[in-house]
Amino acid sequence: MALPPDLAGDVPAYLKTTVKPLAVIDGGARRQDSVANAFAHVASRADIVVIHDAARPLVSADLIRRTLDAAVEYGAAIAAQPATDTVKRGNADGVIIGTLPRDEIFLAQTPQAFRVGILRDALALARGMVEATDEAALAERAGHRVHLVAGDAQNVKITTAEDLALAEQLVGSPAQRDPGATMLRVGTGYDLHRLVDGRPLRLGGVEIPFDKGLAGHSDADAVCHAVTDAILGGAGAGDIGRHFPDSEAAWKDADSLVLLARATDIVRAAGFSVVNIDVVVVAERPKLVPYIDVMRASLAGALGVAIDRVSVKGKTNEGMDSTGAGASIAVHAVALLARA
Ligand code: MG
């Protein structure tokens, strides 16, 4: 692929992940110079070279194959559309000086395909020449017969904003092609910490009076941790351990509400906003009802959303397992994100 030299030196990411082998070549000043630069890299065993203008991204595999087949048969072939409008010649004063026979008029597209020898002749002719608007013109001047292959009305050349809008109508906008990529995402988070003596109990950034607290490297706020994992998960942005590893001293005794706010920034940077979150806190004791709305307000502040987007519910575990026995508190959270 020939690109303008500044782009060829800094190849866009989407060109680095192509399935087929792709060599990026510095383009030249004129179209034929770019083609000649790329042609110099064509494998010596090649029989046919197909040239395509990247400004025509809607080309079909069928049109490429038909153009290729015609080049194999005739030596040189291009995709072209028969003119459907009546074609006039005009002068510089905007006055018609003739009407061309429409059935002889074809509008050249790409792909344009050539046997290697024919393209070599054409490009040799191009060296000293003024700009040719396509390779077929060069092949014609070099004395070769170039065949016409019925082009495709969808194979539009995109050079203006109007062309781009037309192309989006033809193939659908990104949102229409993949609604899931542009709308809603869901994420889930879970956390459990042991309840121990001698620690304050913090849940959702709120200190709750109790004779025990949660054990952990940070403030062990299991509500903030579960919500952080839920929003990061929804954005496909990893988890709390990746962004705030407890191996790093910076996060020792960290305020988990601050980590949640930072995770919200990560989610925003990934292109998402938080629609709502719903949290279930499983704790045998203490009773959480008096603190629910304070937790909601605190979480809403860190997430940058209105309090009605945040739900916190308390549950007990009916005396079962470690949480039911009062030895731990577990938290489940789900987050809905929208692409901003
Ligand atoms: Mg945790």
PDB file of C-alpha atoms in Angstrom, residues 193-319:
ATOM      1  CA  HIS A 193     -13.425  -9.176  52.965  1.00  0.00           C
ATOM      2  CA  ARG A 194     -12.999 -10.724  56.399  1.00  0.00           C
ATOM      3  CA  LEU A 195     -14.421  -8.872  59.393  1.00  0.00           C
ATOM      4  CA  VAL A 196     -11.744  -8.384  62.060  1.00  0.00           C
ATOM      5  CA  ASP A 197     -11.303  -6.506  65.330  1.00  0.00           C
ATOM      6  CA  GLY A 198      -9.508  -3.175  65.434  1.00  0.00           C
ATOM      7  CA  ARG A 199     -10.445  -1.842  61.991  1.00  0.00           C
ATOM      8  CA  PRO A 200     -13.034   0.796  61.049  1.00  0.00           C
ATOM      9  CA  LEU A 201     -15.892  -0.477  58.870  1.00  0.00           C
ATOM     10  CA  ARG A 202     -16.084   1.475  55.640  1.00  0.00           C
ATOM     11  CA  LEU A 203     -18.697   0.645  53.012  1.00  0.00           C
ATOM     12  CA  GLY A 204     -19.368   2.781  49.943  1.00  0.00           C
ATOM     13  CA  GLY A 205     -17.009   5.427  51.323  1.00  0.00           C
ATOM     14  CA  VAL A 206     -19.088   5.738  54.519  1.00  0.00           C
ATOM     15  CA  GLU A 207     -17.743   4.862  57.953  1.00  0.00           C
ATOM     16  CA  ILE A 208     -20.312   2.742  59.730  1.00  0.00           C
ATOM     17  CA  PRO A 209     -20.205   2.380  63.535  1.00  0.00           C
ATOM     18  CA  PHE A 210     -19.496  -1.272  64.359  1.00  0.00           C
ATOM     19  CA  ASP A 211     -17.203  -3.211  66.661  1.00  0.00           C
ATOM     20  CA  LYS A 212     -15.324  -4.771  63.723  1.00  0.00           C
ATOM     21  CA  GLY A 213     -14.010  -3.666  60.342  1.00  0.00           C
ATOM     22  CA  LEU A 214     -12.962  -5.282  57.079  1.00  0.00           C
ATOM     23  CA  ALA A 215      -9.395  -6.586  56.756  1.00  0.00           C
ATOM     24  CA  GLY A 216      -7.403  -5.569  53.719  1.00  0.00           C
ATOM     25  CA  HIS A 217      -4.494  -3.721  52.171  1.00  0.00           C
ATOM     26  CA  SER A 218      -6.474  -0.559  51.434  1.00  0.00           C
ATOM     27  CA  ASP A 219      -9.407   0.646  53.526  1.00  0.00           C
ATOM     28  CA  ALA A 220     -10.997  -2.694  52.485  1.00  0.00           C
ATOM     29  CA  ASP A 221     -14.192  -0.990  51.300  1.00  0.00           C
ATOM     30  CA  ALA A 222     -15.763  -4.004  49.609  1.00  0.00           C
ATOM     31  CA  VAL A 223     -18.652  -1.929  48.211  1.00  0.00           C
ATOM     32  CA  CYS A 224     -16.299   0.449  46.376  1.00  0.00           C
ATOM     33  CA  HIS A 225     -14.207  -2.504  45.192  1.00  0.00           C
ATOM     34  CA  ALA A 226     -17.185  -4.393  43.735  1.00  0.00           C
ATOM     35  CA  VAL A 227     -18.524  -1.248  42.033  1.00  0.00           C
ATOM     36  CA  THR A 228     -15.053  -0.444  40.663  1.00  0.00           C
ATOM     37  CA  ASP A 229     -14.811  -3.925  39.145  1.00  0.00           C
ATOM     38  CA  ALA A 230     -18.333  -3.624  37.722  1.00  0.00           C
ATOM     39  CA  ILE A 231     -17.668  -0.385  35.848  1.00  0.00           C
ATOM     40  CA  LEU A 232     -14.202  -1.456  34.677  1.00  0.00           C
ATOM     41  CA  GLY A 233     -15.696  -4.776  33.538  1.00  0.00           C
ATOM     42  CA  GLY A 234     -18.442  -3.044  31.576  1.00  0.00           C
ATOM     43  CA  ALA A 235     -15.863  -0.966  29.730  1.00  0.00           C
ATOM     44  CA  GLY A 236     -13.659  -4.026  29.104  1.00  0.00           C
ATOM     45  CA  ALA A 237     -10.958  -2.118  30.985  1.00  0.00           C
ATOM     46  CA  GLY A 238      -9.616  -4.835  33.267  1.00  0.00           C
ATOM     47  CA  ASP A 239     -10.173  -4.887  37.019  1.00  0.00           C
ATOM     48  CA  ILE A 240      -9.243  -3.177  40.240  1.00  0.00           C
ATOM     49  CA  GLY A 241      -6.186  -5.369  40.793  1.00  0.00           C
ATOM     50  CA  ARG A 242      -4.728  -4.362  37.441  1.00  0.00           C
ATOM     51  CA  HIS A 243      -5.153  -0.634  37.910  1.00  0.00           C
ATOM     52  CA  PHE A 244      -4.495  -0.419  41.667  1.00  0.00           C
ATOM     53  CA  PRO A 245      -2.339  -3.449  42.544  1.00  0.00           C
ATOM     54  CA  ASP A 246      -2.019  -4.047  46.286  1.00  0.00           C
ATOM     55  CA  SER A 247       1.685  -4.769  45.651  1.00  0.00           C
ATOM     56  CA  GLU A 248       2.113  -1.012  45.205  1.00  0.00           C
ATOM     57  CA  ALA A 249       2.682   1.059  48.316  1.00  0.00           C
ATOM     58  CA  ALA A 250       0.677   3.921  46.764  1.00  0.00           C
ATOM     59  CA  TRP A 251      -2.555   1.992  47.389  1.00  0.00           C
ATOM     60  CA  LYS A 252      -1.816   0.982  51.008  1.00  0.00           C
ATOM     61  CA  ASP A 253      -4.647   2.355  53.147  1.00  0.00           C
ATOM     62  CA  ALA A 254      -5.947   4.014  49.972  1.00  0.00           C
ATOM     63  CA  ASP A 255      -9.349   5.637  50.085  1.00  0.00           C
ATOM     64  CA  SER A 256     -11.345   3.241  47.906  1.00  0.00           C
ATOM     65  CA  LEU A 257     -13.790   5.995  47.037  1.00  0.00           C
ATOM     66  CA  VAL A 258     -10.872   7.836  45.395  1.00  0.00           C
ATOM     67  CA  LEU A 259      -9.972   4.626  43.513  1.00  0.00           C
ATOM     68  CA  LEU A 260     -13.589   4.401  42.336  1.00  0.00           C
ATOM     69  CA  ALA A 261     -13.420   7.990  41.060  1.00  0.00           C
ATOM     70  CA  ARG A 262     -10.178   7.157  39.237  1.00  0.00           C
ATOM     71  CA  ALA A 263     -11.756   4.031  37.748  1.00  0.00           C
ATOM     72  CA  THR A 264     -14.633   6.245  36.570  1.00  0.00           C
ATOM     73  CA  ASP A 265     -12.057   8.393  34.750  1.00  0.00           C
ATOM     74  CA  ILE A 266     -10.620   5.235  33.126  1.00  0.00           C
ATOM     75  CA  VAL A 267     -14.104   4.204  32.021  1.00  0.00           C
ATOM     76  CA  ARG A 268     -14.756   7.677  30.610  1.00  0.00           C
ATOM     77  CA  ALA A 269     -11.430   7.637  28.779  1.00  0.00           C
ATOM     78  CA  ALA A 270     -12.524   4.317  27.223  1.00  0.00           C
ATOM     79  CA  GLY A 271     -15.550   6.179  25.850  1.00  0.00           C
ATOM     80  CA  PHE A 272     -18.261   5.187  28.336  1.00  0.00           C
ATOM     81  CA  SER A 273     -20.485   6.866  30.871  1.00  0.00           C
ATOM     82  CA  VAL A 274     -22.166   5.159  33.828  1.00  0.00           C
ATOM     83  CA  VAL A 275     -25.923   4.777  33.353  1.00  0.00           C
ATOM     84  CA  ASN A 276     -26.682   3.142  36.702  1.00  0.00           C
ATOM     85  CA  ILE A 277     -25.323   0.717  39.263  1.00  0.00           C
ATOM     86  CA  ASP A 278     -27.052  -1.718  41.579  1.00  0.00           C
ATOM     87  CA  VAL A 279     -25.309  -3.133  44.627  1.00  0.00           C
ATOM     88  CA  VAL A 280     -26.167  -5.938  47.049  1.00  0.00           C
ATOM     89  CA  VAL A 281     -24.281  -5.914  50.361  1.00  0.00           C
ATOM     90  CA  VAL A 282     -24.430  -9.260  52.149  1.00  0.00           C
ATOM     91  CA  ALA A 283     -23.785  -8.652  55.867  1.00  0.00           C
ATOM     92  CA  GLU A 284     -25.291 -10.432  58.841  1.00  0.00           C
ATOM     93  CA  ARG A 285     -24.490  -7.398  60.989  1.00  0.00           C
ATOM     94  CA  PRO A 286     -24.554  -4.419  61.316  1.00  0.00           C
ATOM     95  CA  LYS A 287     -27.955  -3.384  60.030  1.00  0.00           C
ATOM     96  CA  LEU A 288     -27.273  -1.224  56.957  1.00  0.00           C
ATOM     97  CA  VAL A 289     -30.676   0.410  56.474  1.00  0.00           C
ATOM     98  CA  PRO A 290     -29.742   3.684  58.248  1.00  0.00           C
ATOM     99  CA  TYR A 291     -26.667   4.098  56.002  1.00  0.00           C
ATOM    100  CA  ILE A 292     -28.096   3.120  52.603  1.00  0.00           C
ATOM    101  CA  ASP A 293     -28.848   6.646  51.352  1.00  0.00           C
ATOM    102  CA  VAL A 294     -25.521   8.037  52.613  1.00  0.00           C
ATOM    103  CA  MET A 295     -23.726   5.231  50.728  1.00  0.00           C
ATOM    104  CA  ARG A 296     -25.760   5.958  47.600  1.00  0.00           C
ATOM    105  CA  ALA A 297     -24.851   9.667  47.752  1.00  0.00           C
ATOM    106  CA  SER A 298     -21.198   8.870  48.364  1.00  0.00           C
ATOM    107  CA  LEU A 299     -21.003   6.395  45.436  1.00  0.00           C
ATOM    108  CA  ALA A 300     -22.946   8.776  43.163  1.00  0.00           C
ATOM    109  CA  GLY A 301     -20.381  11.490  43.939  1.00  0.00           C
ATOM    110  CA  ALA A 302     -17.446   9.261  42.989  1.00  0.00           C
ATOM    111  CA  LEU A 303     -19.206   8.063  39.827  1.00  0.00           C
ATOM    112  CA  GLY A 304     -20.305  11.563  38.847  1.00  0.00           C
ATOM    113  CA  VAL A 305     -23.961  10.562  38.476  1.00  0.00           C
ATOM    114  CA  ALA A 306     -27.218  11.553  40.151  1.00  0.00           C
ATOM    115  CA  ILE A 307     -28.143   9.609  43.275  1.00  0.00           C
ATOM    116  CA  ASP A 308     -31.162   8.018  41.560  1.00  0.00           C
ATOM    117  CA  ARG A 309     -28.689   6.132  39.308  1.00  0.00           C
ATOM    118  CA  VAL A 310     -27.266   4.344  42.346  1.00  0.00           C
ATOM    119  CA  SER A 311     -28.997   1.555  44.237  1.00  0.00           C
ATOM    120  CA  VAL A 312     -27.636  -0.143  47.390  1.00  0.00           C
ATOM    121  CA  LYS A 313     -29.494  -3.009  49.038  1.00  0.00           C
ATOM    122  CA  GLY A 314     -28.694  -4.923  52.213  1.00  0.00           C
ATOM    123  CA  LYS A 315     -29.115  -8.685  52.634  1.00  0.00           C
ATOM    124  CA  THR A 316     -28.274 -11.238  55.257  1.00  0.00           C
ATOM    125  CA  ASN A 317     -27.110 -14.744  54.521  1.00  0.00           C
ATOM    126  CA  GLU A 318     -29.562 -16.405  56.911  1.00  0.00           C
ATOM    127  CA  GLY A 319     -26.718 -17.473  59.189  1.00  0.00           C
TER     128      GLY A 319
END
